[in-house]
Coordinates of C-alpha atoms (C1' of nucleotides) in Angstrom, one line a residue:
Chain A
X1 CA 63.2 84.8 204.9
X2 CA 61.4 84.7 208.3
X3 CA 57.4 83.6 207.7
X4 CA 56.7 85.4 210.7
X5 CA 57.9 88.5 209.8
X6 CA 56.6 88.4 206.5
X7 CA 52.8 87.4 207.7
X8 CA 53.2 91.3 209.5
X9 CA 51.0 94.1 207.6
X10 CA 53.8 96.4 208.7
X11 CA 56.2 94.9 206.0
X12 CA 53.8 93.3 203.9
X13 CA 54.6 94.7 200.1
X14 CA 51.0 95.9 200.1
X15 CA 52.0 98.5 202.4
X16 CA 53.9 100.1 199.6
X17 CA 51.3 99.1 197.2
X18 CA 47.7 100.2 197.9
X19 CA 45.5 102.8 199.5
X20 CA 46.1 101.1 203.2
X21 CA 50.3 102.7 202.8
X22 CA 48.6 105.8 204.4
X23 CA 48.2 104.0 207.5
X24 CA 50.4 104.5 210.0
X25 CA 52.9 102.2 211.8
X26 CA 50.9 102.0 214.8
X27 CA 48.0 101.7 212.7
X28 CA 49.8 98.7 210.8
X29 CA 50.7 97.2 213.5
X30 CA 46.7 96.8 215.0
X31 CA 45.5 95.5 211.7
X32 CA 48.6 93.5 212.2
X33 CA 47.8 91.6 215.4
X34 CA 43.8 91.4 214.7
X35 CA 44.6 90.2 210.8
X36 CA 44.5 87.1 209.3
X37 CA 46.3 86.0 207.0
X38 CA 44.4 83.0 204.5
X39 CA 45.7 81.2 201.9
X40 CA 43.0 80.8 199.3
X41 CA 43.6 77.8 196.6
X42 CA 42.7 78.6 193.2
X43 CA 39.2 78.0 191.7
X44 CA 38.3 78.7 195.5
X45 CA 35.9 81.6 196.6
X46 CA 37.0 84.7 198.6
X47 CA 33.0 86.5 198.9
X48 CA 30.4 86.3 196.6
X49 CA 27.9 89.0 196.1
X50 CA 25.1 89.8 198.3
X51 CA 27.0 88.5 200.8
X52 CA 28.0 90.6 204.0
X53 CA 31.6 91.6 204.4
X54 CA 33.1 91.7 207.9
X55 CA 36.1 93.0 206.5
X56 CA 38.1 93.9 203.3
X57 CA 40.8 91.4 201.7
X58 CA 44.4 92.8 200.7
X59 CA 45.7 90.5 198.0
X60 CA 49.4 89.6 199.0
X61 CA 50.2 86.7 196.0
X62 CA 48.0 85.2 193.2
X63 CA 45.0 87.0 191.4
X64 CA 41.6 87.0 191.8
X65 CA 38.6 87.7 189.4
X66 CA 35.4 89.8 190.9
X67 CA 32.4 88.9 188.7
X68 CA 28.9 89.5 188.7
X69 CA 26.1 87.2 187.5
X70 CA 23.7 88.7 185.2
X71 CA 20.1 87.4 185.0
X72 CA 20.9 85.6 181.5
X73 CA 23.2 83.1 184.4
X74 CA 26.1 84.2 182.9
X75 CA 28.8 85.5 184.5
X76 CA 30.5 88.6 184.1
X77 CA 34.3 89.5 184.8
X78 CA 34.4 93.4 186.0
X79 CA 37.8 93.6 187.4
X80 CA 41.0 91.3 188.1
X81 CA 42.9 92.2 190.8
X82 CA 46.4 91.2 192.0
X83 CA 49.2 92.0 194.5
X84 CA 48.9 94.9 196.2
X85 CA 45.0 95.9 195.7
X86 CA 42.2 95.6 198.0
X87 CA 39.2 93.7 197.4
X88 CA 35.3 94.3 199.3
X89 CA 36.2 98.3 200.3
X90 CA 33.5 99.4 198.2
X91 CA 31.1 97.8 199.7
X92 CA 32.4 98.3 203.5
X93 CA 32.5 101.9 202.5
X94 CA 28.4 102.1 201.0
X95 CA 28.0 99.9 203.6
X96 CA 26.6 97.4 201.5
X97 CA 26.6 93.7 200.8
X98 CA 28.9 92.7 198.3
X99 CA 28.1 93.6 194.8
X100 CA 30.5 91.3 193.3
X101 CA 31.8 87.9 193.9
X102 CA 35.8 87.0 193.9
X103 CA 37.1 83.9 193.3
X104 CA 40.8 82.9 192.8
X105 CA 42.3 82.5 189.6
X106 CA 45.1 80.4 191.1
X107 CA 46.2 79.9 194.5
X108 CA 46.3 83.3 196.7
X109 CA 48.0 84.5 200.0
X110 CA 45.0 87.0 201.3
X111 CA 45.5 89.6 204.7
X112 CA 42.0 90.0 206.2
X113 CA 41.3 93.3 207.7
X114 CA 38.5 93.8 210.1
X115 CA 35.7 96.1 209.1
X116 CA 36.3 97.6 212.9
X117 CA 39.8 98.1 212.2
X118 CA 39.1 99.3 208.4
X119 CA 36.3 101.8 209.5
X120 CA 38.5 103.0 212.3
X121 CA 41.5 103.8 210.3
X122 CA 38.7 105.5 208.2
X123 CA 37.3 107.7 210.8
X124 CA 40.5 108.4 211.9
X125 CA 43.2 109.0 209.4
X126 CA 42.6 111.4 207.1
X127 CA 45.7 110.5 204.9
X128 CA 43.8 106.9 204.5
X129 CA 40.6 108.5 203.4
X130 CA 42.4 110.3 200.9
X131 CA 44.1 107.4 199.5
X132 CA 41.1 105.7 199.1
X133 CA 39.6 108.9 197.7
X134 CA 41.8 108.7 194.8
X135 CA 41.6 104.9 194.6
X136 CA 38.2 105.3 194.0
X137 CA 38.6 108.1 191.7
X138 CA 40.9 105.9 189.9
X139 CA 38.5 102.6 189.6
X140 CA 35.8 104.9 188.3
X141 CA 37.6 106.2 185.5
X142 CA 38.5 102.4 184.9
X143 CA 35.3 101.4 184.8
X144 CA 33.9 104.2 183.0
X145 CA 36.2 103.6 180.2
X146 CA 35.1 99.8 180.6
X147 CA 31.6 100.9 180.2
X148 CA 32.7 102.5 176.5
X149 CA 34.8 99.5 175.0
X150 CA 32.0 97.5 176.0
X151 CA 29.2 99.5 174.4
X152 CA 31.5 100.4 171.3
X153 CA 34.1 97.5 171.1
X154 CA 33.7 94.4 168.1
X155 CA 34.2 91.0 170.0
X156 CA 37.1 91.2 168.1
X157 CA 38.8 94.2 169.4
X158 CA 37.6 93.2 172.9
X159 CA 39.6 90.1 173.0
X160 CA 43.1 92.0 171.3
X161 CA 42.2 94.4 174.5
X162 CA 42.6 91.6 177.3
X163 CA 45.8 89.6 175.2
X164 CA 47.2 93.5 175.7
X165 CA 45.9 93.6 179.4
X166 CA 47.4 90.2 180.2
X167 CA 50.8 91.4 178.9
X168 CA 51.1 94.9 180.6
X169 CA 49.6 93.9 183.8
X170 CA 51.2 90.3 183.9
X171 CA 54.0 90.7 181.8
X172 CA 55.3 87.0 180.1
X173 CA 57.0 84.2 181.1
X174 CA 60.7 82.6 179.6
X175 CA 59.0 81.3 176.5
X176 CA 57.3 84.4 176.0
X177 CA 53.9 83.2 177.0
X178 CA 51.4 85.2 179.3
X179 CA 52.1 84.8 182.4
X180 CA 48.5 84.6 184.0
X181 CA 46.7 82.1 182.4
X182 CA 42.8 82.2 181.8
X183 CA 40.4 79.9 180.8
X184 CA 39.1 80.0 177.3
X185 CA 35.8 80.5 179.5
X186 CA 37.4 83.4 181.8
X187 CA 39.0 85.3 178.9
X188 CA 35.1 85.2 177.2
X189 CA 33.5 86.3 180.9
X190 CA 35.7 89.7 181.0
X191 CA 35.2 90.3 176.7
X192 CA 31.0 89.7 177.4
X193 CA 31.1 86.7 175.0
X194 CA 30.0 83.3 174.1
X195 CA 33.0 80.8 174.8
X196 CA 32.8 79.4 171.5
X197 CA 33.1 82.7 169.9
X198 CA 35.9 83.7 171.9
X199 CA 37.7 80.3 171.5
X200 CA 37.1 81.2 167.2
X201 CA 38.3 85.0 167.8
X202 CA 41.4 83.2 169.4
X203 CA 41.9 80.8 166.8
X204 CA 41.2 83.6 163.9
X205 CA 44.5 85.7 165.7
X206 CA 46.3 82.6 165.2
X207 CA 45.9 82.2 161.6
X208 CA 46.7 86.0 161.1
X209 CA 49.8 85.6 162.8
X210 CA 48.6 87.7 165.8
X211 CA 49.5 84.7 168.4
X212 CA 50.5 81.7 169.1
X213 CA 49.1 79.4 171.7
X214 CA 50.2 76.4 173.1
X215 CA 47.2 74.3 174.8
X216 CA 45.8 77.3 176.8
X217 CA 48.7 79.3 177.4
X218 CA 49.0 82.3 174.9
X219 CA 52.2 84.3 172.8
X220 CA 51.5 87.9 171.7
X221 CA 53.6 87.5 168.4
X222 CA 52.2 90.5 167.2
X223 CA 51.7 93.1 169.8
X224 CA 51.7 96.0 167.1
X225 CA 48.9 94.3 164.9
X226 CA 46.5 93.6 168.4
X227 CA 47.4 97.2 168.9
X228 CA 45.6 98.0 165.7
X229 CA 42.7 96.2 165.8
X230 CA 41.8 97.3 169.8
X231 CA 42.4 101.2 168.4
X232 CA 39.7 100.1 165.5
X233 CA 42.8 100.8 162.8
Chain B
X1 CA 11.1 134.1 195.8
X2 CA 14.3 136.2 196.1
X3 CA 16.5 135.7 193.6
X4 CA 19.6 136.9 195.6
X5 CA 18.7 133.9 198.3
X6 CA 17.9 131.7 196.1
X7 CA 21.2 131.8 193.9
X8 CA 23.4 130.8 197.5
X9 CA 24.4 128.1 198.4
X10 CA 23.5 127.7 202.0
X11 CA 20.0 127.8 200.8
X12 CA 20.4 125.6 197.6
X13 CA 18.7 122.8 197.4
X14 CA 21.9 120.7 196.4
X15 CA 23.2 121.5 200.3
X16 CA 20.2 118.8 200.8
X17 CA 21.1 116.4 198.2
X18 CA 24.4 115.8 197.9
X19 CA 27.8 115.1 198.8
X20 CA 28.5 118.7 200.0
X21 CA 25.7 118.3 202.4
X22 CA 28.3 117.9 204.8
X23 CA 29.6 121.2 204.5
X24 CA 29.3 123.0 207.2
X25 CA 27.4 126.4 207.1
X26 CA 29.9 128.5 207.1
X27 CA 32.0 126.7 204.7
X28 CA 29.1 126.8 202.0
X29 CA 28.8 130.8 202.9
X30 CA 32.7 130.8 201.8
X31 CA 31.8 128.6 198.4
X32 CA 28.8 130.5 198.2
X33 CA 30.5 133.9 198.2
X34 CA 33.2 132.8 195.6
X35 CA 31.2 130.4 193.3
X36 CA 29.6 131.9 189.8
X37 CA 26.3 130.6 188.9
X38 CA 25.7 130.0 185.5
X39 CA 23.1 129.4 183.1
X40 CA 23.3 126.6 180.5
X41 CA 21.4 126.2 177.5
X42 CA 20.1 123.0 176.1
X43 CA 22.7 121.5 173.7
X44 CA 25.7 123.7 175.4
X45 CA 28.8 122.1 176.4
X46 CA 29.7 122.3 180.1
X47 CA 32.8 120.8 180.2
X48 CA 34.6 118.5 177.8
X49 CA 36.8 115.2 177.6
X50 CA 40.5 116.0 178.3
X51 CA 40.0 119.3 179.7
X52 CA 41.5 119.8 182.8
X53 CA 38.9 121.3 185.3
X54 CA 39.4 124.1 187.7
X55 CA 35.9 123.4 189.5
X56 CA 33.1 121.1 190.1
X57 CA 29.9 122.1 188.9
X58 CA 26.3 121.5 190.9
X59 CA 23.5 121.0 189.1
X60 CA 20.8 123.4 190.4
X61 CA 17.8 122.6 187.6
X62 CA 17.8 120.8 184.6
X63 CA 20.1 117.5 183.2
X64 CA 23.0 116.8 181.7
X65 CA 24.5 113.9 180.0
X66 CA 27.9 112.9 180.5
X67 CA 29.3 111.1 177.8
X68 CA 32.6 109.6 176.0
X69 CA 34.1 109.3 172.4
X70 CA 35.1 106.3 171.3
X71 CA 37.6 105.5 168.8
X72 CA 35.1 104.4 166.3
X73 CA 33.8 107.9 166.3
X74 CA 30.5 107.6 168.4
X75 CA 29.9 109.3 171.5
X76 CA 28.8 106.6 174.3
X77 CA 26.7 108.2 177.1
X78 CA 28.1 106.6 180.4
X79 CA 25.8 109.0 183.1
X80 CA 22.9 111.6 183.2
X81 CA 23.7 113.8 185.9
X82 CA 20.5 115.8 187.7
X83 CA 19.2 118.3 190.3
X84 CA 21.8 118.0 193.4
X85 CA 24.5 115.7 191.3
X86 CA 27.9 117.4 191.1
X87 CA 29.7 116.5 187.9
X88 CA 33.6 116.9 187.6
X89 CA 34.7 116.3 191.4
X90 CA 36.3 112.6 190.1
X91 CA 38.6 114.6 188.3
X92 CA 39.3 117.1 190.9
X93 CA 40.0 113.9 193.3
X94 CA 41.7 112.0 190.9
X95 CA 43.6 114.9 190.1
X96 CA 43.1 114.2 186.4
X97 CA 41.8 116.1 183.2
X98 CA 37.8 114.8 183.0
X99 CA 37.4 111.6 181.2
X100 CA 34.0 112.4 180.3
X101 CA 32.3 115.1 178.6
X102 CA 29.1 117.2 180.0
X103 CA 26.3 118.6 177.8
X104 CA 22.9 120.0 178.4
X105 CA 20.0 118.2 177.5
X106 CA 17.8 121.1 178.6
X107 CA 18.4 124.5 179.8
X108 CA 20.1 124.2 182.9
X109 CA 21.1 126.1 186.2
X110 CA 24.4 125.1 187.7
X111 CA 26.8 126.1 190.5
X112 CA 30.3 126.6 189.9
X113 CA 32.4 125.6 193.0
X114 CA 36.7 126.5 192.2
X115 CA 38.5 123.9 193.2
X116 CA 40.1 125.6 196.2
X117 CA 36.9 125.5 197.9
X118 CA 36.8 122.1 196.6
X119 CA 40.1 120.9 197.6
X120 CA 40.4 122.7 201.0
X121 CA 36.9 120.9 202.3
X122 CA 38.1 117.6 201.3
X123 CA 41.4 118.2 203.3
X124 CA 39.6 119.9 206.3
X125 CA 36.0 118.8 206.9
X126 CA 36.5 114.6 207.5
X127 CA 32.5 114.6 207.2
X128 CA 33.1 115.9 203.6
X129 CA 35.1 113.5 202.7
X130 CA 33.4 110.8 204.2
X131 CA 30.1 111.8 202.1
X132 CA 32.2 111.9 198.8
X133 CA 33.5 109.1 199.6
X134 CA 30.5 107.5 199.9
X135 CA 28.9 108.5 197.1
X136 CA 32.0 107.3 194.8
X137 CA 31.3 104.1 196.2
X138 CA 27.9 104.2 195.2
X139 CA 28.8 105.4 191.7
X140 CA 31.3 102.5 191.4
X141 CA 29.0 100.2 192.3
X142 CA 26.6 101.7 189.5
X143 CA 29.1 101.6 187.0
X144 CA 29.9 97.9 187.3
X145 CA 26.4 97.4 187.1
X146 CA 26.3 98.8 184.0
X147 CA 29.2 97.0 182.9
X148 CA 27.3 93.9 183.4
X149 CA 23.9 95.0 181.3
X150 CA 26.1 96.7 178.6
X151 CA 28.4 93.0 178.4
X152 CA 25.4 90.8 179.0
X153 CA 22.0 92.4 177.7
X154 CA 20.8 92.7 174.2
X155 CA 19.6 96.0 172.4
X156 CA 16.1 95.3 173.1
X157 CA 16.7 94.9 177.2
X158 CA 18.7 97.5 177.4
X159 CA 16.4 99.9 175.3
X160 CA 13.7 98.6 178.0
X161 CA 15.9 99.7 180.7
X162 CA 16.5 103.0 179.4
X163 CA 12.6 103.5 179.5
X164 CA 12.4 102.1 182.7
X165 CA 15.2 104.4 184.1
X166 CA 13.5 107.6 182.9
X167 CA 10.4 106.8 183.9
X168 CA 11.4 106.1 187.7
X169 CA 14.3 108.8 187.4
X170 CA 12.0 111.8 186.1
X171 CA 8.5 111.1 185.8
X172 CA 6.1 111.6 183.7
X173 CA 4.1 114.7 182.7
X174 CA 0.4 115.0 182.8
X175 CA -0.7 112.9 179.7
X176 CA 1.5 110.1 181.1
X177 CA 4.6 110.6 178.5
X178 CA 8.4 110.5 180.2
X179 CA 9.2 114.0 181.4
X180 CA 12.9 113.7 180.3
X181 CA 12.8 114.0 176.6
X182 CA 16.0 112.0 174.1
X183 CA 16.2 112.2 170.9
X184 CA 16.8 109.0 169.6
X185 CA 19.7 109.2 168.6
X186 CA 21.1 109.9 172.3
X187 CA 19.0 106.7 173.7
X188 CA 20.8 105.0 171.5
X189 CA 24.3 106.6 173.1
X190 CA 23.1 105.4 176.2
X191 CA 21.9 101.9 174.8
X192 CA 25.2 101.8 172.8
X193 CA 23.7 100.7 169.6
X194 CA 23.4 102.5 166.1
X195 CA 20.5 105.3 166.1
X196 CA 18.3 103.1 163.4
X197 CA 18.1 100.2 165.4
X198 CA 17.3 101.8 168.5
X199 CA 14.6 103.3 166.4
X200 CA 13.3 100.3 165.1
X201 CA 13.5 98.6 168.5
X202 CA 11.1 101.8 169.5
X203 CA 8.8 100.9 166.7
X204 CA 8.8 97.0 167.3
X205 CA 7.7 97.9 171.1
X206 CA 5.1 100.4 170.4
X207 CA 3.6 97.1 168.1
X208 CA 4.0 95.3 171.0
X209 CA 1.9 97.4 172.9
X210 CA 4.6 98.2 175.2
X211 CA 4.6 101.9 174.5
X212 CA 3.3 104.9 172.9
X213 CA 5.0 107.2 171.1
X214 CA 4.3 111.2 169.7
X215 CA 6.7 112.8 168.0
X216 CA 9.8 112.1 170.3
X217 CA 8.0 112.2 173.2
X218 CA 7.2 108.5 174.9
X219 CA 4.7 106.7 177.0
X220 CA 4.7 103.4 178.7
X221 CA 1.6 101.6 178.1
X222 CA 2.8 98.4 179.9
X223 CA 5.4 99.1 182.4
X224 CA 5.3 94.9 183.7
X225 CA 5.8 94.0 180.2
X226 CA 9.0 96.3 179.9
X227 CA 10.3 95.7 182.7
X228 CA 10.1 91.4 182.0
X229 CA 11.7 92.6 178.9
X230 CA 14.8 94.2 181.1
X231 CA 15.0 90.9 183.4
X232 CA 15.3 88.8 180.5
X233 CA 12.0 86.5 181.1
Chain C
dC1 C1' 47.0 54.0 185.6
dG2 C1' 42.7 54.7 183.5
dA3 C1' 37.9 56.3 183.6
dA4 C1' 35.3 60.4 184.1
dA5 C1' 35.0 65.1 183.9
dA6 C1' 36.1 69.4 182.2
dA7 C1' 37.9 72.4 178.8
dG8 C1' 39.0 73.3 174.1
dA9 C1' 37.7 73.2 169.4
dT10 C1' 34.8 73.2 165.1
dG11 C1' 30.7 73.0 161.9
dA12 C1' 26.1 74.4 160.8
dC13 C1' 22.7 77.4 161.5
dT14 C1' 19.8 81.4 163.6
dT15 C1' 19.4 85.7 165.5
dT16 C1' 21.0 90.1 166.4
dT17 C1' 23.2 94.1 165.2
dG18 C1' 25.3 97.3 162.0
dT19 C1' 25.4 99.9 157.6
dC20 C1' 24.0 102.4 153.7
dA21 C1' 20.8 104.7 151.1
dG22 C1' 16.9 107.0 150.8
dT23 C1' 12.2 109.1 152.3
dT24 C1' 9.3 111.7 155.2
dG25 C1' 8.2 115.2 158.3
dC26 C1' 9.1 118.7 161.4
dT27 C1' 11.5 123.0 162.8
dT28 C1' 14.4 126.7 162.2
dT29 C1' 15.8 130.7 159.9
dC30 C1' 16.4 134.3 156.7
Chain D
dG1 C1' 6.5 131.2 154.0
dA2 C1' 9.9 128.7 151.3
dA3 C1' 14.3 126.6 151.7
dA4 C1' 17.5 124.4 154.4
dG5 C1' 18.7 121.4 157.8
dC6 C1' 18.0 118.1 161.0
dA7 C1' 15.7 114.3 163.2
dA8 C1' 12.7 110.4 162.7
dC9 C1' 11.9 106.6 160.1
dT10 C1' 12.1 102.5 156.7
dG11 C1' 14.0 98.9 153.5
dA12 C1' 17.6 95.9 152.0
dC13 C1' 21.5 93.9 152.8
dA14 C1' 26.0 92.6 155.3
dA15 C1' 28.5 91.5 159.2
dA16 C1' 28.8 90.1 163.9
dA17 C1' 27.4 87.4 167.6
dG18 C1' 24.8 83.6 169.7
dT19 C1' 23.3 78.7 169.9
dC20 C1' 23.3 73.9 169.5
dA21 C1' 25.4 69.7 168.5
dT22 C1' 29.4 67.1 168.3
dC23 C1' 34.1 65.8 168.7
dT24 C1' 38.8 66.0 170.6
dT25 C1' 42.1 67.0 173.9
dT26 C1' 43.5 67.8 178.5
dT27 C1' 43.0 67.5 183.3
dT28 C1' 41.5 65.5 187.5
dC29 C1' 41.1 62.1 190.7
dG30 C1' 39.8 57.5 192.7

DNA sequence: CGAAAAAGATGACTTTTGTCAGTTGCTTTC
DNA sequence: GAAAGCAACTGACAAAAGTCATCTTTTTCG
C-alpha cells in the first residue's frame, strides 16, 4: 500500500463514510493539498471545549470520546466517534467555540480540514450541506433518545446499554471479547455514574452469568439477557 | 388587526424568528398560499411519536411540549417548543417518522407548512438551508447540554433549573408568578423524576424560602439562591 | 527490574430517589 | 350543586445511587 496515496482525502475511506462523500473530486482534492493529516496517541487531546476550532477533524483510525465537564468536575461522555465521522462541525457550523472536548481512546490517524476550506465547500455545494443536514438530523435524534435513557434508565440498564453499544458498533475480537476497550472510569462517564458503582454493576453481570471479563477486557455471554434488562423486561 | 393579514405568512411573526426567515418573499407567499392554519387546544396532540409527518408546523402563539415514552412507561419531556419554533422539520430532514411527540400546553395557534414547500426551499434557497442548518447545530449543542445535567445533576438542581428556565424563557405575570404554567406532574417529565418527589422537592424549596407557590402557579422569591442551587455551590 | 502510579475492586455507610397507599382539595360535568 | 375525577400533596418504606476508606492488581516508566 502506498502511504502517500493513502494520506489523499480523495481515497481516504471517509470519503465513502461521512457527510464530506458529497464533496466533489476537485473539492477533495483542495481539502487534500491544504489537509493535514495527524496522528493522535491515545489518552492524547484532539480539542477541548471552549476552545476555538480552525477546522473540523475526520477520524481515519482509532476512536475518540467527546465529553463535557459538568460543574460537579465530573466528566461526561456524550458521544464516541470512530472511523469515518467528523468531529468539531457543530461548532464550525454555530460558529462557536467547542462545546465538547475529544480525547483519544487509543491511538488515532486524524485528517484536519480547514474551516476555510470546510465553510467553502459549505457555501458552495449544496449536496454537502445536505449531507450534513441529515447528519445533523441524525445526531439529534441520537441524542434526543440519549436524553430519555438517561432521565428514565436504572444504572443498571444503562451499563447492559453500552456492553450492547460496544458490541454492535465495535463488534468483538477472536476470544469474543469487545473489541474497544474502556476504562472501568470511561464506561461510568458515558452511563452518568460513580466508578465504583459501575465497577459493582459490572461485577453483579458477572455473577448472573451476563459477562465475563478478563482484567478490563469484557465477553457479552449473554447478549439476550443484557437485552432484557436495557428494554426494562 | 386584519385577520386575513394576520393569518400569512409573509407577515407572521415566525418570518422574523426563525429558520424560515430566510425564505424569500415570494417563497413564503407560495407557503403562505398553500399552508392551513390551525388552532390547537391545550392538552391536544399535534403530532405523535412514530408518525410519519407530511409537514412542519410553526408555532404562531402559545407552547408545546415535545416529549418521548420510555419503556418503563413514563413520558420524558426532551423540548418546549414556542412562538417562532418550528417542530417536526428534523424529521422532514432526516427523512424519518418523528421521534418525539407534540402536545399543547395551552391553546395554541400554529402554521402548517406541507412538506413540499418544505422540501423544495431546502433544495433551492442555499440561505434556507444554511439557517436550518444552523439552528440544528444550535439544538444539538442544547441537547448535549442536557445530556450532561440529566447524567450529572441531582433532582433538586435540575428542578432549580427548570424554574430558572421558565422564568428567563416566559416571564412572569404581574404578581411576579412564572407565566408558563406545569402541572407538576409534567416538571417532573422534564426533571425526569417521579411526580411525588418533584412535588416534595417543590415543598422543601418553598421552606427554604426559595419560592412561593399558589395553587400550581409559582413564584421565585430568591432567584440567586436557585440558581446556586443549579451550579451545584 | 522494581518502585511508583494508576486502575480495579470491595465493604460500610449515607443520601437520594422511587414506590405505594392514601388524603385533601379543586374543578368539571351532568 | 353533588358526584366524579383529577391534580396536589403527604407519610412510610424500599430500592438505587453516591461517598469514603481501604486494599489489590495492573500498568507505567525511570
Amino acid at each position: 500500500m502506498n502511504p502517500h496515496e493513502e494520506s489523499r482525502c480523495e481515497n481516504c475511506i471517509i470519503r465513502e463514510l461521512n457527510a464530506l462523500r458529497s464533496l466533489k473530486k476537485e473539492e477533495l482534492k483542495a481539502i487534500s493539498d491544504s489537509k493535514v493529516s495527524r496522528t493522535i496517541k491515545k489518552g492524547e487531546s484532539i480539542f477541548k471545549e471552549g476552545e476555538k476550532l480552525n477546522g473540523v477533524f475526520c477520524v481515519r483510525d482509532g476512536v475518540s470520546k467527546l465529553s463535557k465537564l459538568s460543574e460537579n468536575g465530573k466528566d461526561q461522555i456524550v458521544k464516541i466517534a470512530s472511523k469515518g465521522e467528523v468531529m468539531g462541525q457543530r461548532s464550525l457550523i454555530a460558529e462557536e467555540a467547542a462545546n465538547l472536548s475529544a480525547v483519544a481512546l487509543n491511538d488515532m490517524q486524524l485528517c484536519f480540514i480547514p474551516k476555510e476550506n470546510f465553510t467553502e465547500s459549505l457555501s458552495k455545494n449544496p449536496e454537502f450541506i445536505q449531507a450534513l443536514l441529515k447528519n445533523m438530523a441524525h445526531e439529534l435524534k441520537m441524542a434526543d433518545d440519549v436524553i430519555v435513557n438517561m432521565a428514565q434508565k436504572t444504572v443498571n440498564q444503562r451499563v447492559a446499554g453500552i456492553l450492547l453499544y460496544l458490541d454492535t458498533h465495535f463488534g468483538t475480537d477472536a476470544d469474543g471479547y469487545l473489541s474497544l476497550v474502556l476504562s472501568r472510569n470511561d464506561i461510568a462517564d458515558v452511563v452518568g455514574t460513580a466508578t465504583e458503582l459501575c465497577i459493582r454493576t459490572l461485577t453483579k453481570f458477572k455473577k448472573e452469568g451476563l459477562i465475563e471479563t478478563e482484567g478490563k477486557r469484557i465477553k457479552i455471554s449473554d447478549r439476550e439477557g443484557l437485552d432484557q434488562l436495557w428494554e426494562g423486561v
